[in-house]
Amino acid sequence: MFRHVVLFKWSEEAGEPVRAAAVSALRHWAVVAAEFGSVTVGTDAALREGNHDVAVVADFPDREAYLRYTADERHLAMVAEHITPNASSRAAVQHEL
């Protein structure tokens, strides 16, 4: 198994409607991406200052499935439309399970 974890922090310019649309797009992508593996999307519970706003955790059967996921045109389009223009920071890690 291979895991991909990514965290986003929204920019101050990204208002609530934009943030909600981005999370909705991420959750829709999670359903579509089931062909690659298991993808979950969660928003921060706001229990601590300084946390990121959104987390995506994706589990794949192997590295090759992860690479197909990241190269998928639907994934790239969703990121380009909803994440890149609205996120002030991104952190990610991939690791073997």
mmCIF file with all atom_site columns, C-alpha atoms in Angstrom:
data_model
loop_
_atom_site.group_PDB
_atom_site.id
_atom_site.type_symbol
_atom_site.label_atom_id
_atom_site.label_alt_id
_atom_site.label_comp_id
_atom_site.label_asym_id
_atom_site.label_entity_id
_atom_site.label_seq_id
_atom_site.pdbx_PDB_ins_code
_atom_site.Cartn_x
_atom_site.Cartn_y
_atom_site.Cartn_z
_atom_site.occupancy
_atom_site.B_iso_or_equiv
_atom_site.pdbx_formal_charge
_atom_site.auth_seq_id
_atom_site.auth_comp_id
_atom_site.auth_asym_id
_atom_site.auth_atom_id
_atom_site.pdbx_PDB_model_num
ATOM 1  C CA . MET A 1 1  ? 0.000   0.000  0.000   1.00 0.00 ? 1  MET A CA 1
ATOM 2  C CA . PHE A 1 2  ? 1.062   3.566  -0.688  1.00 0.00 ? 2  PHE A CA 1
ATOM 3  C CA . ARG A 1 3  ? -0.325  6.672  1.052   1.00 0.00 ? 3  ARG A CA 1
ATOM 4  C CA . HIS A 1 4  ? -0.498  10.286 -0.139  1.00 0.00 ? 4  HIS A CA 1
ATOM 5  C CA . VAL A 1 5  ? -1.332  13.007 2.406   1.00 0.00 ? 5  VAL A CA 1
ATOM 6  C CA . VAL A 1 6  ? -1.761  16.636 1.368   1.00 0.00 ? 6  VAL A CA 1
ATOM 7  C CA . LEU A 1 7  ? -2.690  19.660 3.487   1.00 0.00 ? 7  LEU A CA 1
ATOM 8  C CA . PHE A 1 8  ? -3.926  23.020 2.210   1.00 0.00 ? 8  PHE A CA 1
ATOM 9  C CA . LYS A 1 9  ? -4.244  26.394 3.865   1.00 0.00 ? 9  LYS A CA 1
ATOM 10 C CA . TRP A 1 10 ? -6.608  28.825 2.137   1.00 0.00 ? 10 TRP A CA 1
ATOM 11 C CA . SER A 1 11 ? -5.454  32.284 1.142   1.00 0.00 ? 11 SER A CA 1
ATOM 12 C CA . GLU A 1 12 ? -7.119  35.246 2.816   1.00 0.00 ? 12 GLU A CA 1
ATOM 13 C CA . GLU A 1 13 ? -8.531  36.279 -0.569  1.00 0.00 ? 13 GLU A CA 1
ATOM 14 C CA . ALA A 1 14 ? -10.425 32.988 -0.963  1.00 0.00 ? 14 ALA A CA 1
ATOM 15 C CA . GLY A 1 15 ? -13.828 33.742 0.535   1.00 0.00 ? 15 GLY A CA 1
ATOM 16 C CA . GLU A 1 16 ? -16.154 31.161 2.036   1.00 0.00 ? 16 GLU A CA 1
ATOM 17 C CA . PRO A 1 17 ? -18.064 30.455 -1.231  1.00 0.00 ? 17 PRO A CA 1
ATOM 18 C CA . VAL A 1 18 ? -14.754 29.772 -3.015  1.00 0.00 ? 18 VAL A CA 1
ATOM 19 C CA . ARG A 1 19 ? -13.529 27.559 -0.178  1.00 0.00 ? 19 ARG A CA 1
ATOM 20 C CA . ALA A 1 20 ? -16.811 25.628 -0.101  1.00 0.00 ? 20 ALA A CA 1
ATOM 21 C CA . ALA A 1 21 ? -16.679 25.116 -3.869  1.00 0.00 ? 21 ALA A CA 1
ATOM 22 C CA . ALA A 1 22 ? -13.095 23.861 -3.611  1.00 0.00 ? 22 ALA A CA 1
ATOM 23 C CA . VAL A 1 23 ? -13.958 21.365 -0.862  1.00 0.00 ? 23 VAL A CA 1
ATOM 24 C CA . SER A 1 24 ? -16.953 20.210 -2.892  1.00 0.00 ? 24 SER A CA 1
ATOM 25 C CA . ALA A 1 25 ? -14.698 19.709 -5.926  1.00 0.00 ? 25 ALA A CA 1
ATOM 26 C CA . LEU A 1 26 ? -12.217 17.758 -3.788  1.00 0.00 ? 26 LEU A CA 1
ATOM 27 C CA . ARG A 1 27 ? -14.989 15.532 -2.451  1.00 0.00 ? 27 ARG A CA 1
ATOM 28 C CA . HIS A 1 28 ? -16.328 14.935 -5.955  1.00 0.00 ? 28 HIS A CA 1
ATOM 29 C CA . TRP A 1 29 ? -12.810 14.061 -7.091  1.00 0.00 ? 29 TRP A CA 1
ATOM 30 C CA . ALA A 1 30 ? -12.529 11.604 -4.163  1.00 0.00 ? 30 ALA A CA 1
ATOM 31 C CA . VAL A 1 31 ? -15.523 9.695  -5.552  1.00 0.00 ? 31 VAL A CA 1
ATOM 32 C CA . VAL A 1 32 ? -14.128 9.694  -9.085  1.00 0.00 ? 32 VAL A CA 1
ATOM 33 C CA . ALA A 1 33 ? -10.638 8.764  -7.852  1.00 0.00 ? 33 ALA A CA 1
ATOM 34 C CA . ALA A 1 34 ? -11.948 5.549  -6.286  1.00 0.00 ? 34 ALA A CA 1
ATOM 35 C CA . GLU A 1 35 ? -10.750 3.890  -9.495  1.00 0.00 ? 35 GLU A CA 1
ATOM 36 C CA . PHE A 1 36 ? -7.188  4.489  -8.211  1.00 0.00 ? 36 PHE A CA 1
ATOM 37 C CA . GLY A 1 37 ? -7.686  3.842  -4.497  1.00 0.00 ? 37 GLY A CA 1
ATOM 38 C CA . SER A 1 38 ? -9.385  5.255  -1.415  1.00 0.00 ? 38 SER A CA 1
ATOM 39 C CA . VAL A 1 39 ? -9.487  9.053  -1.048  1.00 0.00 ? 39 VAL A CA 1
ATOM 40 C CA . THR A 1 40 ? -10.891 11.000 1.902   1.00 0.00 ? 40 THR A CA 1
ATOM 41 C CA . VAL A 1 41 ? -11.230 14.757 2.309   1.00 0.00 ? 41 VAL A CA 1
ATOM 42 C CA . GLY A 1 42 ? -11.658 16.548 5.619   1.00 0.00 ? 42 GLY A CA 1
ATOM 43 C CA . THR A 1 43 ? -11.800 20.118 6.836   1.00 0.00 ? 43 THR A CA 1
ATOM 44 C CA . ASP A 1 44 ? -10.030 21.199 9.988   1.00 0.00 ? 44 ASP A CA 1
ATOM 45 C CA . ALA A 1 45 ? -12.046 21.065 13.223  1.00 0.00 ? 45 ALA A CA 1
ATOM 46 C CA . ALA A 1 46 ? -10.430 24.364 14.306  1.00 0.00 ? 46 ALA A CA 1
ATOM 47 C CA . LEU A 1 47 ? -9.282  23.031 17.676  1.00 0.00 ? 47 LEU A CA 1
ATOM 48 C CA . ARG A 1 48 ? -5.786  24.541 17.412  1.00 0.00 ? 48 ARG A CA 1
ATOM 49 C CA . GLU A 1 49 ? -4.384  27.715 15.920  1.00 0.00 ? 49 GLU A CA 1
ATOM 50 C CA . GLY A 1 50 ? -2.133  27.383 12.916  1.00 0.00 ? 50 GLY A CA 1
ATOM 51 C CA . ASN A 1 51 ? -3.592  24.185 11.485  1.00 0.00 ? 51 ASN A CA 1
ATOM 52 C CA . HIS A 1 52 ? -4.088  23.747 7.778   1.00 0.00 ? 52 HIS A CA 1
ATOM 53 C CA . ASP A 1 53 ? -7.662  24.068 6.523   1.00 0.00 ? 53 ASP A CA 1
ATOM 54 C CA . VAL A 1 54 ? -8.118  20.903 4.471   1.00 0.00 ? 54 VAL A CA 1
ATOM 55 C CA . ALA A 1 55 ? -6.570  17.435 4.447   1.00 0.00 ? 55 ALA A CA 1
ATOM 56 C CA . VAL A 1 56 ? -6.674  14.829 1.702   1.00 0.00 ? 56 VAL A CA 1
ATOM 57 C CA . VAL A 1 57 ? -5.594  11.291 2.549   1.00 0.00 ? 57 VAL A CA 1
ATOM 58 C CA . ALA A 1 58 ? -5.363  8.833  -0.322  1.00 0.00 ? 58 ALA A CA 1
ATOM 59 C CA . ASP A 1 59 ? -4.403  5.168  -0.122  1.00 0.00 ? 59 ASP A CA 1
ATOM 60 C CA . PHE A 1 60 ? -3.355  3.287  -3.222  1.00 0.00 ? 60 PHE A CA 1
ATOM 61 C CA . PRO A 1 61 ? -2.432  -0.328 -3.860  1.00 0.00 ? 61 PRO A CA 1
ATOM 62 C CA . ASP A 1 62 ? 1.035   0.747  -5.062  1.00 0.00 ? 62 ASP A CA 1
ATOM 63 C CA . ARG A 1 63 ? 3.199   3.646  -6.242  1.00 0.00 ? 63 ARG A CA 1
ATOM 64 C CA . GLU A 1 64 ? 2.101   3.202  -9.822  1.00 0.00 ? 64 GLU A CA 1
ATOM 65 C CA . ALA A 1 65 ? -1.553  3.804  -8.891  1.00 0.00 ? 65 ALA A CA 1
ATOM 66 C CA . TYR A 1 66 ? -0.497  6.989  -7.061  1.00 0.00 ? 66 TYR A CA 1
ATOM 67 C CA . LEU A 1 67 ? 1.411   8.182  -10.124 1.00 0.00 ? 67 LEU A CA 1
ATOM 68 C CA . ARG A 1 68 ? -1.619  7.519  -12.356 1.00 0.00 ? 68 ARG A CA 1
ATOM 69 C CA . TYR A 1 69 ? -3.797  9.451  -9.868  1.00 0.00 ? 69 TYR A CA 1
ATOM 70 C CA . THR A 1 70 ? -1.532  12.503 -9.863  1.00 0.00 ? 70 THR A CA 1
ATOM 71 C CA . ALA A 1 71 ? -1.178  12.512 -13.656 1.00 0.00 ? 71 ALA A CA 1
ATOM 72 C CA . ASP A 1 72 ? -4.902  12.096 -14.349 1.00 0.00 ? 72 ASP A CA 1
ATOM 73 C CA . GLU A 1 73 ? -6.211  15.046 -16.390 1.00 0.00 ? 73 GLU A CA 1
ATOM 74 C CA . ARG A 1 74 ? -9.324  15.328 -14.196 1.00 0.00 ? 74 ARG A CA 1
ATOM 75 C CA . HIS A 1 75 ? -7.138  15.628 -11.094 1.00 0.00 ? 75 HIS A CA 1
ATOM 76 C CA . LEU A 1 76 ? -4.881  18.206 -12.721 1.00 0.00 ? 76 LEU A CA 1
ATOM 77 C CA . ALA A 1 77 ? -7.886  20.265 -13.871 1.00 0.00 ? 77 ALA A CA 1
ATOM 78 C CA . MET A 1 78 ? -9.509  20.192 -10.420 1.00 0.00 ? 78 MET A CA 1
ATOM 79 C CA . VAL A 1 79 ? -6.254  21.295 -8.754  1.00 0.00 ? 79 VAL A CA 1
ATOM 80 C CA . ALA A 1 80 ? -5.669  24.049 -11.332 1.00 0.00 ? 80 ALA A CA 1
ATOM 81 C CA . GLU A 1 81 ? -9.203  25.409 -10.974 1.00 0.00 ? 81 GLU A CA 1
ATOM 82 C CA . HIS A 1 82 ? -9.912  25.032 -7.262  1.00 0.00 ? 82 HIS A CA 1
ATOM 83 C CA . ILE A 1 83 ? -6.694  24.575 -5.284  1.00 0.00 ? 83 ILE A CA 1
ATOM 84 C CA . THR A 1 84 ? -3.779  26.412 -6.877  1.00 0.00 ? 84 THR A CA 1
ATOM 85 C CA . PRO A 1 85 ? -5.492  29.811 -7.175  1.00 0.00 ? 85 PRO A CA 1
ATOM 86 C CA . ASN A 1 86 ? -6.973  29.645 -3.653  1.00 0.00 ? 86 ASN A CA 1
ATOM 87 C CA . ALA A 1 87 ? -4.370  27.988 -1.434  1.00 0.00 ? 87 ALA A CA 1
ATOM 88 C CA . SER A 1 88 ? -1.709  30.013 0.341   1.00 0.00 ? 88 SER A CA 1
ATOM 89 C CA . SER A 1 89 ? 0.251   26.903 1.291   1.00 0.00 ? 89 SER A CA 1
ATOM 90 C CA . ARG A 1 90 ? 0.433   23.205 0.597   1.00 0.00 ? 90 ARG A CA 1
ATOM 91 C CA . ALA A 1 91 ? 2.246   20.407 2.387   1.00 0.00 ? 91 ALA A CA 1
ATOM 92 C CA . ALA A 1 92 ? 2.381   16.815 1.244   1.00 0.00 ? 92 ALA A CA 1
ATOM 93 C CA . VAL A 1 93 ? 4.022   13.498 1.953   1.00 0.00 ? 93 VAL A CA 1
ATOM 94 C CA . GLN A 1 94 ? 3.887   10.117 0.302   1.00 0.00 ? 94 GLN A CA 1
ATOM 95 C CA . HIS A 1 95 ? 4.921   6.929  2.077   1.00 0.00 ? 95 HIS A CA 1
ATOM 96 C CA . GLU A 1 96 ? 4.666   3.173  2.048   1.00 0.00 ? 96 GLU A CA 1
ATOM 97 C CA . LEU A 1 97 ? 2.165   1.588  4.429   1.00 0.00 ? 97 LEU A CA 1
#
